[in-house]
């Protein structure tokens, strides 16, 4: 039976010691998050995740969601768990107080979401998607729409979805066919079919607010003619209560590889009543507000499955007896040694452990930038924060999900044949993790977005700002002898990243295939560099504690050893990524179609 324990000590180390969140105490949102409040929130979130959600994870995987007579039911226990979530006020954690939210920093929100996703990824998608819908309406909805719909989304009484994909188009949304016909009362009639709609229909909430991309009749072709519409499952009466069922229905639940506890639906719109969100033909701008938030959430899912898989594999490796240590028996009183003694088992476990801690730091740091982009009263701080959010969103989404899936597979490998048996839970972590590499923009698309759009934005301002932040750290850290391994590794990674960036600037314009051929390698080069930076920040914080009067010295000593593993074993990968990038597109494009 798999288990999960929220890494509370890790969260506190990041918030209180590495990033010193209290330095922002005077800013909006942070004012209401003093250390004692943050710690209490973390404790309660851990209880919810460990005691309520994790026990339902395998149940949801086995039972899945069921569609009967147009009604979707979620697995046993999900409705009660969702009520517990809502009663605890968790959907309101980081939402705007003007609509019933608590207004706390999003850095706390991503930590809460990591716990929920680690405990039960399929369940966590229901409130996760609702928050994305909330964000889209908050930034692009009319005042009347906000007043009508946001309080219910914030409370969790209603949930939300995002409807992009159609049967004939995936990432290329310019091909969508769902149409919107204007009505005399200002509403629109929405007709079309959407697929792969997570949490598209369920029995957890009284109403579901679908955000739907469609094309108004006569609008331009391609993405320039796409608009965004709010299509409620139930229309509202004048007093705000639920009225008639709208013309949207679930045609099927997808039979998929993982996340069985989440209802991934085919939704059919048959002249459903919809309301324009934002301006006509500006739907992609509004939807990207939702998608960018979702992409950070998906990166979080990659980390969460890596963490859950690692915790179980590490516990198994300490207990499973098989073979003897290469340097002689370590458990002479037993018939064999625990498999943890074997270097290759340790390699797999430490790959996950070092990644999890570094990736978590990157996720929290990025979320803090998002908070500062809104809350800071310093224009320079806001600009840097905005740039980092834009630059790092594809990196967090793709790097964390690729590595998270790989770590789940290696954790399954630690179990040997027992990892292939469903009851032990590792197979579910692998299956659930796999989707995170695909949805909200497949990882290859994230890489193209990074190389093709994010690097060039504002004349490369964001990537050079990242370089400067790293350089400032290196200049200071170089004065501390004990940080030398981290300084050396970060300097080398930063040098490789800059060399790759300049190579694209020199070679991508003359042959765009060069950018496409090297984009995934560049994204992971950036990811490893960013995580190496995070490890360097954590090492500095840990050394400061060890040089002081820290009580929990073993925690900081282990933190440093884990960081050394990452910078010595993983960070050198940047040289390989750079070498691949410099080869260019020729080896890939040399083949004719008939040679595949």
Coordinates of C-alpha atoms in Angstrom, one line a residue:
X1 CA 0.0 0.0 0.0
X2 CA 1.7 3.3 -1.1
X3 CA 2.1 6.1 1.4
X4 CA 2.7 9.9 1.3
X5 CA 4.1 12.3 3.9
X6 CA 4.1 16.0 3.1
X7 CA 7.8 17.3 3.2
X8 CA 7.0 20.1 5.7
X9 CA 10.6 20.6 6.7
X10 CA 11.5 21.2 3.1
X11 CA 8.8 23.8 2.7
X12 CA 9.8 25.7 5.8
X13 CA 13.5 25.6 4.7
X14 CA 12.5 27.2 1.4
X15 CA 10.1 29.8 2.7
X16 CA 11.8 30.8 5.9
X17 CA 15.5 30.2 5.3
X18 CA 16.3 30.1 1.6
X19 CA 14.0 32.7 0.2
X20 CA 13.3 34.6 3.5
X21 CA 9.6 35.2 2.7
X22 CA 9.4 37.5 5.8
X23 CA 11.3 40.2 3.9
X24 CA 8.1 40.9 2.0
X25 CA 6.0 41.3 5.1
X26 CA 5.0 44.8 4.2
X27 CA 3.6 43.9 0.8
X28 CA 0.0 43.1 0.0
X29 CA -0.8 39.4 0.5
X30 CA 2.4 38.8 2.5
X31 CA 1.1 41.0 5.3
X32 CA -1.4 38.3 6.1
X33 CA 1.2 35.5 6.0
X34 CA 3.5 35.8 9.1
X35 CA 5.6 32.7 9.9
X36 CA 3.2 31.3 12.4
X37 CA 0.3 31.5 10.0
X38 CA 2.3 30.0 7.2
X39 CA 3.3 27.1 9.4
X40 CA -0.2 26.5 10.6
X41 CA -1.5 26.4 7.0
X42 CA 1.2 24.0 6.0
X43 CA 0.3 21.7 8.9
X44 CA -3.4 21.6 8.0
X45 CA -2.7 21.1 4.3
X46 CA -0.5 18.1 5.2
X47 CA -3.3 16.6 7.3
X48 CA -5.8 17.0 4.4
X49 CA -3.4 15.5 1.9
X50 CA -2.2 12.6 4.0
X51 CA -5.4 11.7 5.9
X52 CA -8.2 12.5 3.4
X53 CA -6.8 12.5 -0.1
X54 CA -4.0 10.0 -0.2
X55 CA -6.2 7.1 0.9
X56 CA -8.5 7.7 -2.1
X57 CA -5.7 7.7 -4.7
X58 CA -5.7 4.0 -5.5
X59 CA -9.5 3.9 -5.1
X60 CA -9.9 6.6 -7.7
X61 CA -7.4 4.7 -10.0
X62 CA -9.3 1.4 -9.7
X63 CA -12.9 2.8 -9.9
X64 CA -12.5 5.7 -12.3
X65 CA -15.4 7.9 -13.2
X66 CA -18.6 6.6 -14.6
X67 CA -21.0 8.0 -17.2
X68 CA -24.6 6.8 -17.1
X69 CA -27.6 8.6 -18.7
X70 CA -25.5 11.8 -19.1
X71 CA -24.5 11.9 -15.5
X72 CA -20.9 11.5 -14.4
X73 CA -20.1 10.1 -10.9
X74 CA -16.7 10.3 -9.4
X75 CA -15.0 7.5 -7.4
X76 CA -16.1 6.5 -3.9
X77 CA -15.0 9.1 -1.3
X78 CA -14.3 11.9 -3.8
X79 CA -17.5 13.8 -3.1
X80 CA -16.9 13.7 0.7
X81 CA -13.3 14.7 0.2
X82 CA -14.3 17.7 -2.0
X83 CA -16.8 18.8 0.6
X84 CA -14.0 18.7 3.2
X85 CA -11.8 20.7 0.9
X86 CA -14.5 23.4 0.4
X87 CA -15.5 23.5 4.1
X88 CA -11.8 24.1 5.0
X89 CA -11.7 27.1 2.7
X90 CA -8.9 25.8 0.6
X91 CA -10.1 26.9 -2.8
X92 CA -10.0 30.5 -1.5
X93 CA -6.4 30.3 -0.2
X94 CA -4.8 32.7 -2.8
X95 CA -7.9 34.2 -4.3
X96 CA -8.8 37.9 -4.2
X97 CA -10.5 39.0 -0.9
X98 CA -12.9 41.1 -3.0
X99 CA -14.6 37.8 -4.1
X100 CA -14.2 35.9 -0.8
X101 CA -10.6 34.8 -1.1
X102 CA -7.9 34.9 1.6
X103 CA -5.5 36.8 -0.6
X104 CA -2.4 34.9 0.5
X105 CA 0.8 34.6 -1.7
X106 CA 0.7 32.2 -4.6
X107 CA 3.9 30.7 -3.3
X108 CA 1.7 29.1 -0.6
X109 CA -0.8 28.0 -3.2
X110 CA 1.8 26.0 -5.2
X111 CA 3.0 24.3 -2.0
X112 CA -0.5 23.4 -1.1
X113 CA -1.2 22.1 -4.6
X114 CA 2.0 20.1 -4.6
X115 CA 0.8 18.3 -1.4
X116 CA -2.6 17.7 -2.9
X117 CA -1.2 16.4 -6.2
X118 CA 1.3 14.2 -4.5
X119 CA -1.4 12.6 -2.4
X120 CA -4.0 12.3 -5.2
X121 CA -3.2 13.9 -8.6
X122 CA -6.5 13.1 -10.2
X123 CA -8.5 14.6 -7.4
X124 CA -6.3 17.7 -7.3
X125 CA -7.2 18.5 -10.9
X126 CA -10.8 19.4 -10.0
X127 CA -10.0 22.5 -7.8
X128 CA -6.9 23.2 -9.8
X129 CA -8.8 23.8 -13.0
X130 CA -11.3 25.9 -11.2
X131 CA -8.6 28.3 -10.1
X132 CA -7.5 28.7 -13.7
X133 CA -11.0 29.6 -14.7
X134 CA -11.1 32.0 -11.8
X135 CA -7.9 33.7 -13.0
X136 CA -9.2 34.1 -16.6
X137 CA -12.4 35.7 -15.4
X138 CA -10.6 37.9 -12.8
X139 CA -8.4 39.4 -15.5
X140 CA -10.7 39.4 -18.5
X141 CA -14.3 39.2 -17.3
X142 CA -16.7 42.1 -17.0
X143 CA -17.5 43.5 -13.6
X144 CA -20.9 41.8 -13.8
X145 CA -19.3 38.5 -14.7
X146 CA -16.9 38.8 -11.8
X147 CA -19.7 39.7 -9.3
X148 CA -21.9 36.8 -10.5
X149 CA -19.4 34.0 -10.9
X150 CA -16.2 34.5 -9.0
X151 CA -17.5 34.2 -5.4
X152 CA -18.8 30.7 -6.3
X153 CA -15.6 29.7 -7.9
X154 CA -13.5 31.1 -5.0
X155 CA -15.6 29.2 -2.4
X156 CA -15.5 26.0 -4.4
X157 CA -19.3 25.7 -4.6
X158 CA -18.9 25.8 -8.4
X159 CA -16.0 24.4 -10.5
X160 CA -14.5 25.5 -13.8
X161 CA -12.9 24.0 -16.9
X162 CA -11.0 25.1 -19.9
X163 CA -12.2 23.9 -23.4
X164 CA -9.6 24.2 -26.1
X165 CA -9.0 21.0 -28.0
X166 CA -11.2 19.5 -30.7
X167 CA -11.1 16.1 -32.4
X168 CA -9.3 17.4 -35.5
X169 CA -6.9 19.9 -33.8
X170 CA -4.6 19.6 -30.8
X171 CA -2.1 22.4 -30.3
X172 CA -3.0 24.2 -33.6
X173 CA -6.1 25.9 -32.2
X174 CA -6.4 28.0 -35.3
X175 CA -8.1 25.0 -36.9
X176 CA -11.0 24.9 -34.3
X177 CA -14.5 24.7 -35.7
X178 CA -16.7 25.4 -32.6
X179 CA -18.9 28.3 -33.7
X180 CA -20.5 31.2 -31.8
X181 CA -23.6 32.9 -33.1
X182 CA -24.5 36.3 -31.6
X183 CA -28.0 36.7 -30.1
X184 CA -30.1 39.8 -29.7
X185 CA -29.7 39.8 -25.9
X186 CA -25.9 40.0 -26.1
X187 CA -25.3 36.3 -25.5
X188 CA -24.1 33.7 -28.1
X189 CA -25.2 30.3 -29.2
X190 CA -22.2 27.9 -28.9
X191 CA -22.1 24.7 -31.1
X192 CA -19.3 22.2 -31.4
X193 CA -17.4 19.4 -29.8
X194 CA -14.5 19.6 -27.4
X195 CA -12.3 16.7 -26.3
X196 CA -9.9 15.9 -23.5
X197 CA -11.7 18.2 -21.1
X198 CA -10.4 17.5 -17.6
X199 CA -13.1 17.7 -14.9
X200 CA -15.6 18.4 -17.7
X201 CA -18.6 16.8 -15.9
X202 CA -18.8 15.4 -12.4
X203 CA -20.9 15.2 -9.2
X204 CA -18.7 17.3 -6.9
X205 CA -20.3 20.7 -7.3
X206 CA -23.7 22.2 -8.2
X207 CA -22.5 24.0 -11.3
X208 CA -19.6 23.9 -13.7
X209 CA -18.4 27.0 -15.6
X210 CA -16.9 26.0 -18.9
X211 CA -14.5 28.5 -20.6
X212 CA -14.8 27.7 -24.3
X213 CA -12.8 28.8 -27.3
X214 CA -15.0 29.3 -30.3
X215 CA -15.1 31.4 -33.5
X216 CA -17.8 34.0 -34.1
X217 CA -19.5 33.7 -37.5
X218 CA -17.5 35.8 -40.0
X219 CA -14.4 36.1 -37.8
X220 CA -10.9 35.8 -39.4
X221 CA -9.5 32.3 -39.8
X222 CA -6.7 31.1 -37.6
X223 CA -6.1 32.1 -34.0
X224 CA -6.8 35.8 -34.8
X225 CA -10.5 34.9 -35.1
X226 CA -10.9 33.0 -31.8
X227 CA -13.0 34.3 -28.9
X228 CA -13.5 33.0 -25.4
X229 CA -16.9 32.3 -23.9
X230 CA -18.3 31.4 -20.5
X231 CA -20.8 28.6 -20.8
X232 CA -22.3 27.5 -17.5
X233 CA -23.6 23.9 -17.1
X234 CA -26.7 25.5 -15.5
X235 CA -27.9 29.0 -16.5
X236 CA -28.7 31.4 -13.7
X237 CA -32.0 32.9 -12.7
X238 CA -32.3 36.6 -12.1
X239 CA -31.7 36.1 -8.4
X240 CA -28.5 34.2 -9.1
X241 CA -29.9 30.7 -8.3
X242 CA -29.5 27.8 -10.6
X243 CA -32.0 27.7 -13.5
X244 CA -32.3 25.6 -16.6
X245 CA -29.7 23.1 -17.8
X246 CA -27.6 24.6 -20.6
X247 CA -27.0 22.9 -24.0
X248 CA -23.8 21.2 -23.0
X249 CA -23.5 17.5 -22.3
X250 CA -20.9 14.9 -21.7
X251 CA -20.7 12.5 -24.7
X252 CA -18.1 10.2 -23.3
X253 CA -15.4 9.8 -20.7
X254 CA -12.0 9.1 -22.2
X255 CA -10.5 5.6 -21.6
X256 CA -7.0 6.8 -20.7
X257 CA -3.7 5.6 -19.4
X258 CA -3.8 7.3 -16.0
X259 CA -5.5 9.9 -13.8
X260 CA -8.6 7.7 -13.8
X261 CA -10.2 9.5 -10.9
X262 CA -10.5 12.6 -13.0
X263 CA -13.4 12.8 -15.5
X264 CA -11.7 13.6 -18.8
X265 CA -14.7 14.3 -21.1
X266 CA -15.9 14.7 -24.6
X267 CA -18.2 17.8 -24.3
X268 CA -20.9 18.5 -26.9
X269 CA -22.2 22.0 -27.2
X270 CA -25.6 22.2 -28.9
X271 CA -26.6 25.8 -29.2
X272 CA -25.5 26.3 -25.6
X273 CA -25.9 29.8 -24.2
X274 CA -22.5 31.4 -23.8
X275 CA -21.2 34.8 -22.7
X276 CA -18.2 36.6 -24.2
X277 CA -15.2 36.9 -22.0
X278 CA -13.1 39.9 -23.0
X279 CA -13.3 41.1 -26.6
X280 CA -14.3 39.3 -29.8
X281 CA -11.3 37.7 -31.6
X282 CA -9.1 38.2 -28.5
X283 CA -9.8 34.9 -26.9
X284 CA -6.3 33.5 -27.0
X285 CA -5.0 36.4 -24.9
X286 CA -7.6 35.6 -22.3
X287 CA -7.1 31.9 -22.5
X288 CA -3.3 32.2 -22.1
X289 CA -3.9 33.8 -18.6
X290 CA -5.5 30.4 -17.7
X291 CA -3.0 28.3 -19.6
X292 CA 0.1 29.9 -18.2
X293 CA -1.2 29.3 -14.7
X294 CA -2.1 25.8 -15.7
X295 CA 1.4 25.1 -17.1
X296 CA 3.0 25.9 -13.8
X297 CA 0.4 23.6 -12.2
X298 CA 1.3 20.8 -14.6
X299 CA 5.0 21.3 -13.8
X300 CA 4.0 20.9 -10.2
X301 CA 2.3 17.6 -11.1
X302 CA 5.6 16.2 -12.5
X303 CA 7.3 17.1 -9.2
X304 CA 4.5 15.6 -7.2
X305 CA 4.6 12.2 -8.8
X306 CA 8.3 12.2 -8.6
X307 CA 8.1 12.9 -4.8
X308 CA 5.4 10.3 -4.1
X309 CA 7.2 7.7 -6.1
X310 CA 10.5 8.5 -4.4
X311 CA 9.1 8.3 -0.9
X312 CA 7.8 4.8 -1.5
X313 CA 10.9 3.6 -3.3
X314 CA 13.2 4.9 -0.6
X315 CA 11.2 3.1 2.1
X316 CA 11.1 -0.1 0.1
X317 CA 14.9 0.0 -0.5
X318 CA 15.5 0.2 3.2
X319 CA 13.4 -2.9 3.8
X320 CA 13.8 -5.2 0.8
X321 CA 16.6 -7.8 1.4
X322 CA 18.4 -9.0 -1.7
X323 CA 22.1 -9.7 -2.3
X324 CA 25.1 -8.5 -0.4
X325 CA 27.0 -5.2 -0.5
X326 CA 29.9 -5.2 -3.0
X327 CA 32.1 -4.3 0.0
X328 CA 30.9 -7.0 2.3
X329 CA 27.7 -7.7 4.3
X330 CA 26.1 -4.8 6.0
X331 CA 23.4 -6.8 7.8
X332 CA 25.3 -9.8 8.9
X333 CA 22.5 -11.0 11.1
X334 CA 20.1 -11.2 8.1
X335 CA 20.1 -13.5 5.1
X336 CA 20.8 -10.6 2.7
X337 CA 21.4 -6.8 2.8
X338 CA 18.7 -4.2 2.1
X339 CA 19.0 -3.2 -1.5
X340 CA 19.8 0.4 -0.4
X341 CA 23.4 -0.8 -0.1
X342 CA 23.7 -1.1 -3.8
X343 CA 25.2 1.9 -5.6
X344 CA 22.9 1.7 -8.6
X345 CA 19.8 1.7 -6.3
X346 CA 21.2 4.7 -4.6
X347 CA 21.8 6.3 -8.0
X348 CA 18.1 6.0 -8.9
X349 CA 16.9 7.3 -5.5
X350 CA 19.3 10.2 -5.4
X351 CA 18.4 11.2 -8.9
X352 CA 14.9 11.7 -7.6
X353 CA 15.7 13.1 -4.2
X354 CA 18.1 15.8 -5.6
X355 CA 15.7 16.7 -8.4
X356 CA 12.7 16.9 -6.1
X357 CA 14.3 19.3 -3.7
X358 CA 15.9 21.5 -6.4
X359 CA 12.8 21.5 -8.6
X360 CA 10.6 22.4 -5.6
X361 CA 12.9 25.4 -4.9
X362 CA 12.5 26.5 -8.6
X363 CA 8.8 26.2 -8.4
X364 CA 8.5 28.2 -5.2
X365 CA 11.0 30.8 -6.4
X366 CA 9.0 31.2 -9.7
X367 CA 5.8 31.5 -7.8
X368 CA 7.3 34.2 -5.6
X369 CA 8.2 36.1 -8.7
X370 CA 4.6 35.9 -9.7
X371 CA 3.6 37.3 -6.3
X372 CA 6.2 40.1 -6.6
X373 CA 5.1 41.0 -10.1
X374 CA 1.8 42.1 -8.6
X375 CA 2.6 43.1 -5.1
X376 CA 6.0 44.9 -5.2
X377 CA 6.0 48.7 -5.2
X378 CA 9.3 48.7 -7.0
X379 CA 9.0 48.9 -10.8
X380 CA 12.4 47.2 -11.3
X381 CA 11.4 44.3 -9.1
X382 CA 8.1 44.0 -11.0
X383 CA 9.8 44.0 -14.3
X384 CA 12.3 41.3 -13.3
X385 CA 9.5 39.2 -11.8
X386 CA 7.3 39.5 -14.9
X387 CA 10.3 38.5 -17.1
X388 CA 11.1 35.4 -14.9
X389 CA 7.5 34.2 -14.9
X390 CA 7.3 34.5 -18.7
X391 CA 10.7 32.9 -19.3
X392 CA 10.5 30.1 -16.8
X393 CA 6.9 29.0 -17.4
X394 CA 7.8 26.6 -20.3
X395 CA 10.9 25.5 -18.4
X396 CA 9.0 24.6 -15.3
X397 CA 6.3 22.9 -17.2
X398 CA 8.5 20.7 -19.5
X399 CA 11.6 20.1 -17.4
X400 CA 9.8 19.2 -14.3
X401 CA 7.4 16.8 -16.1
X402 CA 10.0 15.1 -18.2
X403 CA 12.2 14.5 -15.2
X404 CA 9.3 13.7 -12.9
X405 CA 8.2 11.0 -15.2
X406 CA 11.7 9.6 -15.5
X407 CA 12.0 9.5 -11.7
X408 CA 8.7 7.7 -11.3
X409 CA 10.0 5.1 -13.8
X410 CA 13.2 4.7 -11.8
X411 CA 11.3 4.5 -8.5
X412 CA 9.3 1.7 -10.1
X413 CA 12.6 0.1 -11.1
X414 CA 13.8 0.1 -7.5
X415 CA 10.9 -2.2 -6.7
X416 CA 11.9 -4.6 -9.5
X417 CA 9.1 -7.0 -10.4
X418 CA 7.0 -5.7 -7.5
X419 CA 6.9 -2.3 -9.1
X420 CA 5.0 -3.8 -12.0
X421 CA 2.3 -5.0 -9.7
X422 CA -0.6 -2.5 -9.4
X423 CA -1.3 -3.0 -5.7
X424 CA 2.1 -1.5 -4.8
X425 CA 1.2 1.8 -6.4
X426 CA 4.3 2.6 -8.4
X427 CA 2.6 1.7 -11.7
X428 CA 0.0 4.3 -10.9
X429 CA 2.6 7.0 -10.3
X430 CA 4.2 6.2 -13.7
X431 CA 0.8 6.2 -15.5
X432 CA -0.4 9.4 -13.8
X433 CA 2.9 11.2 -14.4
X434 CA 2.8 10.5 -18.1
X435 CA 0.0 12.9 -19.0
X436 CA 1.8 15.9 -17.6
X437 CA 4.3 15.8 -20.4
X438 CA 1.5 16.0 -22.9
X439 CA -1.4 18.3 -21.8
X440 CA -1.4 22.1 -21.5
X441 CA 1.0 22.2 -24.5
X442 CA 3.2 19.1 -25.2
X443 CA 6.7 19.5 -24.0
X444 CA 8.1 19.9 -27.5
X445 CA 5.8 22.9 -27.9
X446 CA 7.0 24.4 -24.6
X447 CA 10.6 24.1 -25.9
X448 CA 9.7 25.9 -29.2
X449 CA 7.9 28.6 -27.2
X450 CA 11.0 29.1 -25.1
X451 CA 13.4 29.3 -28.0
X452 CA 11.1 30.9 -30.5
X453 CA 9.3 33.5 -28.4
X454 CA 10.5 33.9 -24.9
X455 CA 14.2 34.3 -25.7
X456 CA 13.6 37.0 -28.2
X457 CA 10.9 38.9 -26.2
X458 CA 12.0 42.5 -25.4
X459 CA 15.3 42.0 -27.1
X460 CA 16.3 39.1 -24.9
X461 CA 15.7 41.2 -21.7
X462 CA 14.5 38.2 -19.6
X463 CA 17.3 35.8 -20.3
X464 CA 20.0 38.4 -19.8
X465 CA 18.2 39.4 -16.5
X466 CA 18.5 35.8 -15.4
X467 CA 22.2 35.7 -16.3
X468 CA 22.7 38.9 -14.3
X469 CA 20.9 37.4 -11.2
X470 CA 23.1 34.3 -11.4
X471 CA 26.3 36.4 -11.9
X472 CA 25.4 38.6 -8.9
X473 CA 25.1 35.4 -6.8
X474 CA 28.3 34.0 -8.1
X475 CA 30.2 37.2 -7.3
X476 CA 29.1 37.0 -3.7
X477 CA 29.3 33.2 -3.3
X478 CA 32.8 33.1 -4.7
X479 CA 34.0 34.6 -1.4
X480 CA 32.8 31.5 0.6
X481 CA 35.2 28.6 0.2
X482 CA 32.7 26.0 1.3
X483 CA 30.5 27.0 -1.6
X484 CA 33.2 26.3 -4.2
X485 CA 31.7 23.1 -5.7
X486 CA 28.4 25.0 -6.2
X487 CA 30.1 28.0 -7.7
X488 CA 32.1 25.9 -10.1
X489 CA 29.1 23.9 -11.2
X490 CA 26.8 26.9 -11.6
X491 CA 29.5 28.9 -13.4
X492 CA 29.9 26.1 -15.9
X493 CA 26.2 25.6 -16.4
X494 CA 25.6 29.4 -16.9
X495 CA 28.5 29.5 -19.4
X496 CA 26.9 26.6 -21.4
X497 CA 23.5 28.3 -21.3
X498 CA 24.8 31.6 -22.6
X499 CA 26.8 29.8 -25.3
X500 CA 23.6 28.0 -26.4
X501 CA 21.6 31.2 -26.3
X502 CA 24.2 33.0 -28.5
X503 CA 24.3 30.0 -30.9
X504 CA 20.6 30.3 -31.5
X505 CA 20.9 34.0 -32.1
X506 CA 23.5 33.4 -34.7
X507 CA 22.1 30.3 -36.4
X508 CA 18.4 30.1 -36.0
X509 CA 17.4 33.0 -38.3
X510 CA 19.3 31.6 -41.2
X511 CA 17.8 28.2 -40.7
X512 CA 14.7 28.0 -38.4
X513 CA 15.1 24.2 -38.2
X514 CA 18.2 24.8 -36.1
X515 CA 16.0 26.3 -33.5
X516 CA 13.5 23.4 -33.7
X517 CA 16.3 20.8 -33.6
X518 CA 17.9 22.2 -30.5
X519 CA 14.9 23.5 -28.6
X520 CA 14.3 20.5 -26.3
X521 CA 18.0 20.3 -25.5
X522 CA 18.0 24.0 -24.8
X523 CA 15.0 23.8 -22.5
X524 CA 16.6 21.1 -20.4
X525 CA 19.9 22.9 -20.4
X526 CA 18.0 25.9 -19.0
X527 CA 16.2 23.6 -16.5
X528 CA 19.4 22.0 -15.2
X529 CA 21.0 25.5 -14.9
X530 CA 18.0 26.9 -13.1
X531 CA 17.9 24.0 -10.6
X532 CA 21.7 24.3 -10.1
X533 CA 21.1 27.9 -9.2
X534 CA 18.4 26.9 -6.7
X535 CA 20.7 24.3 -5.2
X536 CA 23.4 27.0 -4.9
X537 CA 21.0 29.2 -3.0
X538 CA 19.9 26.3 -0.7
X539 CA 23.6 25.4 -0.1
X540 CA 24.3 29.0 1.0
X541 CA 21.3 29.0 3.4
X542 CA 22.3 25.6 4.8
X543 CA 25.9 26.6 5.4
X544 CA 24.8 29.7 7.2
X545 CA 22.7 27.6 9.5
X546 CA 25.6 25.2 10.1
X547 CA 28.0 28.0 10.8
X548 CA 25.5 29.3 13.4
X549 CA 23.8 27.5 16.2
X550 CA 21.4 25.4 14.2
X551 CA 19.6 22.7 16.2
X552 CA 18.7 20.5 13.3
X553 CA 22.3 20.1 12.0
X554 CA 21.6 16.7 10.4
X555 CA 19.0 18.3 8.1
X556 CA 21.4 20.9 6.8
X557 CA 24.2 18.4 6.4
X558 CA 22.0 16.1 4.4
X559 CA 20.9 19.1 2.4
X560 CA 24.5 19.9 1.4
X561 CA 25.2 16.3 0.5
X562 CA 22.1 16.1 -1.7
X563 CA 23.1 19.4 -3.4
X564 CA 26.6 18.1 -4.0
X565 CA 25.1 15.0 -5.6
X566 CA 23.1 17.2 -8.0
X567 CA 25.9 19.6 -9.0
X568 CA 28.5 16.8 -9.4
X569 CA 26.3 14.2 -11.1
X570 CA 23.5 16.1 -12.9
X571 CA 24.8 19.6 -13.6
X572 CA 27.5 18.5 -16.0
X573 CA 24.7 17.4 -18.4
X574 CA 24.6 21.0 -19.7
X575 CA 27.7 20.3 -21.7
X576 CA 26.0 17.5 -23.5
X577 CA 23.0 19.6 -24.3
X578 CA 25.2 22.3 -25.7
X579 CA 27.0 19.9 -27.9
X580 CA 23.8 18.6 -29.3
X581 CA 22.5 22.1 -30.0
X582 CA 25.6 23.1 -31.9
X583 CA 25.2 20.1 -34.2
X584 CA 22.2 21.9 -35.7
X585 CA 19.4 20.5 -37.8
X586 CA 21.3 18.7 -40.5
X587 CA 21.3 15.1 -39.0
X588 CA 17.5 15.4 -38.3
X589 CA 16.5 16.8 -41.6
X590 CA 18.7 14.6 -43.8
X591 CA 16.0 11.9 -44.1
X592 CA 13.3 11.7 -46.6
X593 CA 9.8 10.8 -45.6
X594 CA 10.1 7.3 -47.2
X595 CA 13.1 6.6 -44.9
X596 CA 11.1 6.6 -41.8

